[in-house]
Coordinates of C-alpha atoms in Angstrom, one line a residue:
Chain A
M1 CA -14.1 -9.3 -23.1
R2 CA -10.9 -10.7 -24.8
D3 CA -10.3 -7.8 -27.2
Q4 CA -11.1 -5.2 -24.6
D5 CA -8.8 -6.9 -22.0
E6 CA -5.9 -7.0 -24.6
T7 CA -6.5 -3.3 -25.5
F8 CA -6.2 -2.1 -22.0
M9 CA -3.3 -4.4 -21.1
R10 CA -1.4 -2.9 -24.1
E11 CA -2.1 0.5 -22.5
A12 CA -0.6 -0.8 -19.2
L13 CA 2.4 -2.1 -21.2
D14 CA 2.8 1.4 -22.6
M15 CA 2.8 2.8 -19.1
A16 CA 5.6 0.4 -18.1
R17 CA 7.5 1.3 -21.3
Q18 CA 7.2 5.0 -20.5
G19 CA 8.5 4.4 -16.9
I20 CA 11.5 2.5 -18.2
E21 CA 12.4 5.2 -20.7
L22 CA 12.1 7.9 -18.0
G23 CA 14.1 5.9 -15.5
H24 CA 11.4 6.4 -12.8
G25 CA 11.6 3.0 -11.2
G26 CA 10.8 -0.7 -11.9
P27 CA 9.4 -1.9 -15.3
F28 CA 5.7 -1.9 -14.3
G29 CA 2.6 -0.2 -15.6
A30 CA -1.1 -0.2 -14.7
V31 CA -4.4 1.0 -16.0
L32 CA -7.7 1.2 -14.3
V33 CA -10.9 0.9 -16.3
R34 CA -14.6 1.3 -15.6
Q35 CA -17.4 0.9 -18.1
G36 CA -14.9 0.7 -20.9
R37 CA -13.2 4.0 -20.0
V38 CA -9.8 4.5 -18.5
I39 CA -10.1 6.2 -15.1
G40 CA -6.5 5.9 -13.9
R41 CA -3.0 5.2 -15.2
G42 CA 0.3 4.7 -13.4
W43 CA 3.8 3.4 -13.7
N44 CA 6.3 2.7 -11.1
Q45 CA 7.8 6.0 -9.8
V46 CA 9.5 4.7 -6.6
I47 CA 12.8 6.2 -7.5
H48 CA 11.6 9.3 -9.2
L49 CA 9.3 10.4 -6.4
N50 CA 11.3 8.9 -3.5
D51 CA 8.2 7.0 -2.6
P52 CA 8.4 3.3 -1.8
T53 CA 4.6 3.1 -2.2
A54 CA 4.6 4.6 -5.7
H55 CA 4.0 1.3 -7.5
A56 CA 2.2 1.4 -10.8
E57 CA -1.1 0.0 -9.4
M58 CA -1.0 2.4 -6.4
Q59 CA -0.5 5.4 -8.8
A60 CA -3.4 4.3 -11.0
I61 CA -5.7 3.8 -8.0
R62 CA -4.8 7.1 -6.4
E63 CA -5.2 8.9 -9.7
A64 CA -8.7 7.4 -10.4
C65 CA -9.9 8.1 -6.8
R66 CA -8.6 11.7 -7.0
T67 CA -10.3 12.3 -10.5
L68 CA -13.6 10.7 -9.4
A69 CA -13.5 12.1 -5.9
D70 CA -14.3 8.8 -4.4
Y71 CA -12.3 6.3 -2.2
H72 CA -14.1 3.4 -3.6
L73 CA -14.0 2.1 -7.3
P74 CA -16.7 -0.5 -7.5
G75 CA -16.9 -2.1 -11.0
A76 CA -13.3 -1.1 -11.8
V77 CA -10.9 -3.5 -13.6
L78 CA -7.2 -3.2 -12.8
Y79 CA -4.8 -4.0 -15.6
T80 CA -1.3 -4.4 -14.5
T81 CA 1.8 -5.6 -16.3
C82 CA 2.8 -7.8 -13.3
E83 CA 1.0 -9.7 -10.6
P84 CA 0.4 -7.1 -7.8
C85 CA 2.6 -7.2 -4.7
P86 CA 0.7 -7.6 -1.4
M87 CA 0.7 -3.9 -0.9
C88 CA -1.0 -3.2 -4.2
L89 CA -3.3 -6.2 -4.0
S90 CA -4.5 -5.0 -0.6
A91 CA -5.0 -1.6 -2.0
A92 CA -7.2 -3.1 -4.7
Y93 CA -9.3 -4.6 -1.9
W94 CA -9.5 -1.3 0.0
A95 CA -10.5 0.4 -3.2
H96 CA -13.3 -2.2 -3.9
I97 CA -11.9 -3.1 -7.3
Q98 CA -13.8 -5.8 -9.0
R99 CA -11.5 -7.6 -11.4
L100 CA -7.7 -7.9 -11.9
V101 CA -5.9 -8.7 -15.2
Y102 CA -2.1 -9.2 -15.0
A103 CA 0.7 -10.1 -17.4
A104 CA 3.9 -11.3 -15.8
E105 CA 3.9 -13.3 -12.6
A106 CA 5.3 -12.7 -9.1
G107 CA 8.0 -15.2 -9.9
D108 CA 9.0 -13.2 -13.0
A109 CA 9.4 -10.1 -10.8
A110 CA 11.6 -12.1 -8.4
A111 CA 13.8 -13.2 -11.2
I112 CA 14.7 -9.6 -11.9
G113 CA 15.3 -8.7 -8.3
F114 CA 12.0 -7.5 -6.8
S115 CA 10.9 -8.8 -3.5
D116 CA 7.1 -9.1 -3.9
R117 CA 7.1 -12.8 -3.2
E118 CA 9.4 -12.5 -0.2
I119 CA 7.1 -9.9 1.3
M120 CA 4.1 -12.3 0.7
L121 CA 6.0 -15.0 2.6
E122 CA 6.8 -12.6 5.4
L123 CA 3.1 -11.7 5.7
D124 CA 2.3 -15.4 6.1
R125 CA 4.5 -15.8 9.1
P126 CA 3.4 -15.2 12.7
S127 CA 4.5 -11.7 13.6
A128 CA 7.1 -12.9 16.0
E129 CA 8.9 -14.7 13.2
R130 CA 9.0 -11.8 10.8
S131 CA 12.2 -10.0 9.9
I132 CA 10.6 -6.7 11.2
A133 CA 10.7 -7.0 15.0
V134 CA 7.4 -6.1 16.7
K135 CA 6.2 -5.0 20.1
Q136 CA 2.7 -4.2 21.4
L137 CA 2.2 -1.2 23.7
L138 CA -0.7 0.9 25.1
R139 CA -3.5 -1.1 23.4
D140 CA -6.1 0.3 25.9
D141 CA -5.3 3.9 24.9
S142 CA -5.9 3.0 21.3
L143 CA -9.1 1.3 22.1
A144 CA -10.3 4.4 24.0
L145 CA -9.8 6.3 20.7
F146 CA -11.7 3.7 18.7
A147 CA -14.6 4.2 21.2
R148 CA -14.4 7.9 20.8
W149 CA -14.5 7.6 17.0
E150 CA -17.5 5.2 17.2
K151 CA -19.4 8.0 19.1
S152 CA -18.2 10.8 16.8
D153 CA -20.7 12.7 14.7
K154 CA -18.0 13.1 12.1
R155 CA -17.7 9.4 11.7
I156 CA -18.0 8.0 8.2
D157 CA -17.9 4.2 7.8
Y158 CA -16.0 2.9 4.8
Chain B
M1 CA 13.7 1.6 25.0
R2 CA 10.6 1.4 27.0
D3 CA 10.2 5.1 27.9
Q4 CA 11.1 6.1 24.4
D5 CA 8.6 3.7 22.9
E6 CA 5.9 5.0 25.1
T7 CA 6.7 8.6 24.3
F8 CA 6.5 7.9 20.5
M9 CA 3.4 5.7 20.8
R10 CA 1.7 8.6 22.6
E11 CA 2.6 10.8 19.7
A12 CA 1.0 8.3 17.3
L13 CA -2.1 8.3 19.6
D14 CA -2.2 12.1 19.3
M15 CA -2.2 11.7 15.5
A16 CA -5.1 9.4 15.6
R17 CA -7.0 11.8 18.0
Q18 CA -6.4 14.6 15.6
G19 CA -7.8 12.5 12.7
I20 CA -10.9 11.7 14.7
E21 CA -11.5 15.4 15.5
L22 CA -11.0 16.4 11.9
G23 CA -13.2 13.6 10.6
H24 CA -10.6 12.6 8.1
G25 CA -11.1 8.8 8.2
G26 CA -10.6 5.9 10.6
P27 CA -9.2 6.3 14.2
F28 CA -5.6 5.5 13.4
G29 CA -2.3 7.4 13.8
A30 CA 1.4 6.7 13.1
V31 CA 4.8 8.1 13.7
L32 CA 8.1 7.1 12.2
V33 CA 11.3 7.6 14.2
R34 CA 14.9 7.3 13.4
Q35 CA 17.8 7.9 15.9
G36 CA 15.3 9.2 18.4
R37 CA 13.9 11.8 16.0
V38 CA 10.5 11.8 14.4
I39 CA 10.9 11.7 10.6
G40 CA 7.3 11.2 9.6
R41 CA 3.7 11.5 10.9
G42 CA 0.4 10.5 9.6
W43 CA -3.2 9.8 10.4
N44 CA -5.9 8.1 8.4
Q45 CA -7.1 10.5 5.6
V46 CA -8.9 8.0 3.4
I47 CA -12.1 10.1 3.4
H48 CA -10.6 13.5 3.5
L49 CA -8.2 12.9 0.6
N50 CA -10.5 10.4 -1.3
D51 CA -7.5 8.0 -1.2
P52 CA -8.0 4.4 -0.1
T53 CA -4.3 4.1 0.4
A54 CA -4.1 7.1 2.8
H55 CA -3.7 5.0 5.9
A56 CA -1.8 6.5 8.8
E57 CA 1.3 4.4 8.3
M58 CA 1.4 5.1 4.6
Q59 CA 1.2 8.8 5.2
A60 CA 4.0 8.7 7.7
I61 CA 6.2 6.6 5.4
R62 CA 5.5 8.8 2.4
E63 CA 6.2 12.0 4.5
A64 CA 9.5 10.7 5.9
C65 CA 10.6 9.6 2.4
R66 CA 9.7 12.9 0.9
T67 CA 11.5 14.8 3.7
L68 CA 14.6 12.7 3.5
A69 CA 14.5 12.3 -0.2
D70 CA 15.0 8.6 0.0
Y71 CA 12.8 5.6 -0.8
H72 CA 14.4 3.5 2.0
L73 CA 14.3 4.1 5.7
P74 CA 16.8 1.7 7.2
G75 CA 16.9 1.9 11.0
A76 CA 13.5 3.5 11.2
V77 CA 10.9 2.4 13.8
L78 CA 7.2 2.6 12.9
Y79 CA 4.8 3.5 15.8
T80 CA 1.2 2.8 14.9
T81 CA -1.9 2.9 17.0
C82 CA -3.2 -0.3 15.3
E83 CA -1.5 -3.4 13.9
P84 CA -0.8 -2.5 10.2
C85 CA -3.1 -3.9 7.5
P86 CA -1.3 -6.0 4.8
M87 CA -1.0 -2.9 2.6
C88 CA 0.8 -0.9 5.3
L89 CA 2.9 -3.9 6.5
S90 CA 4.1 -4.5 2.9
A91 CA 4.9 -0.9 2.5
A92 CA 7.0 -1.1 5.7
Y93 CA 9.0 -3.9 4.0
W94 CA 9.4 -2.0 0.8
A95 CA 10.6 1.0 2.9
H96 CA 13.2 -1.2 4.7
I97 CA 11.7 -0.2 8.2
Q98 CA 13.5 -2.0 11.0
R99 CA 11.0 -2.3 13.9
L100 CA 7.3 -2.0 14.4
V101 CA 5.5 -0.9 17.6
Y102 CA 1.7 -1.1 17.6
A103 CA -1.1 -0.6 20.1
A104 CA -4.5 -2.1 19.1
E105 CA -4.7 -5.4 17.3
A106 CA -6.2 -6.4 13.9
G107 CA -9.0 -8.0 15.7
D108 CA -9.8 -4.8 17.5
A109 CA -10.0 -3.0 14.1
A110 CA -12.3 -5.7 12.9
A111 CA -14.6 -5.1 15.9
I112 CA -15.2 -1.5 14.8
G113 CA -15.8 -2.5 11.1
F114 CA -12.4 -2.4 9.3
S115 CA -11.5 -5.2 7.0
D116 CA -7.8 -5.5 7.6
R117 CA -8.1 -9.2 8.7
E118 CA -10.4 -10.1 5.8
I119 CA -7.9 -8.8 3.4
M120 CA -5.1 -10.7 5.1
L121 CA -7.2 -13.9 4.7
E122 CA -7.9 -13.1 1.0
L123 CA -4.1 -12.8 0.4
D124 CA -3.7 -16.2 1.9
R125 CA -6.0 -17.8 -0.7
P126 CA -4.9 -19.0 -4.1
S127 CA -5.7 -16.3 -6.6
A128 CA -8.5 -18.3 -8.2
E129 CA -10.3 -18.4 -4.9
R130 CA -10.2 -14.7 -4.1
S131 CA -13.2 -12.4 -4.3
I132 CA -11.4 -10.3 -6.9
A133 CA -11.5 -12.3 -10.2
V134 CA -8.2 -12.6 -11.9
K135 CA -7.0 -13.4 -15.5
Q136 CA -3.5 -13.5 -17.0
L137 CA -2.7 -12.0 -20.4
L138 CA 0.3 -11.0 -22.5
R139 CA 2.9 -12.3 -20.1
D140 CA 5.6 -12.4 -22.9
D141 CA 5.1 -8.8 -23.7
S142 CA 5.7 -7.8 -20.1
L143 CA 8.8 -10.1 -19.9
A144 CA 10.1 -8.3 -23.0
L145 CA 9.9 -5.0 -21.0
F146 CA 11.6 -6.6 -18.0
A147 CA 14.5 -7.5 -20.4
R148 CA 14.6 -4.0 -21.8
W149 CA 14.7 -2.6 -18.3
E150 CA 17.5 -5.0 -17.3
K151 CA 19.6 -3.6 -20.2
S152 CA 18.7 0.1 -19.5
D153 CA 21.4 2.5 -18.5
K154 CA 18.7 4.3 -16.5
R155 CA 18.1 1.2 -14.3
I156 CA 18.5 1.6 -10.6
D157 CA 18.0 -1.4 -8.4
Y158 CA 16.0 -1.0 -5.2

């Protein structure tokens, strides 16, 4: 797999390079591949799109899902020029991605000012100790909707 | 804040109800509020949009950022009918959201088949022990792009 992995990582690096040249956001790129074919590409567009979720990996996942008209990508490999932040890694799980190949590390991103690692540490803390204050409210009302959804004939499990 | 929190959580519950009736995805809704005004709404549309990232909170964050033409939402409060999954919670950090109010708990979502909690456990594991296999490749090539970005006149820190 070595040659193929290198080939696709170089495509992800091209995506990052494009994003830098366009000034769209951070220096990150990603490519999604299944059965040797690119099914999604992305670069960080947080600034360009005014979308804090528009990380390279998210863009690649969303593009692949849109193109393939599926919300799951079993067998897909995600090539990303930097270790995914917890948002993107979680999205990879939700998308049922099989394998992940990355280049730079979370610590490298931290060194140029990105807070991926801080967010991972925040997630590790009990919610009462996080910097975003939390409060719970109306749990029973939400559970009543869960029950309604469970009985719905429009329900699709995913 | 109690009355206002209840009012906005009921709006989030309305979003969830709408999503269930439309069959768009899981039974989850969210509302984003700043200075007493709703700036974004969302319901789970994973199935409808074929987008595994289209959770209620993500939709609300993306809508608010699009409307306000900003990738940060300081002072915003996120009302969500279920404790956010790690993807959505990370997105809340990236968006600089200040406060979080939720109704049902991650365990409640697990009870109706959603894997929020499993994903949180996966993130806690060292990458070599996660179910998504990982490999590192071409780190230096990515670091070279980081350096290029740091010197770019198009660079915007966020």
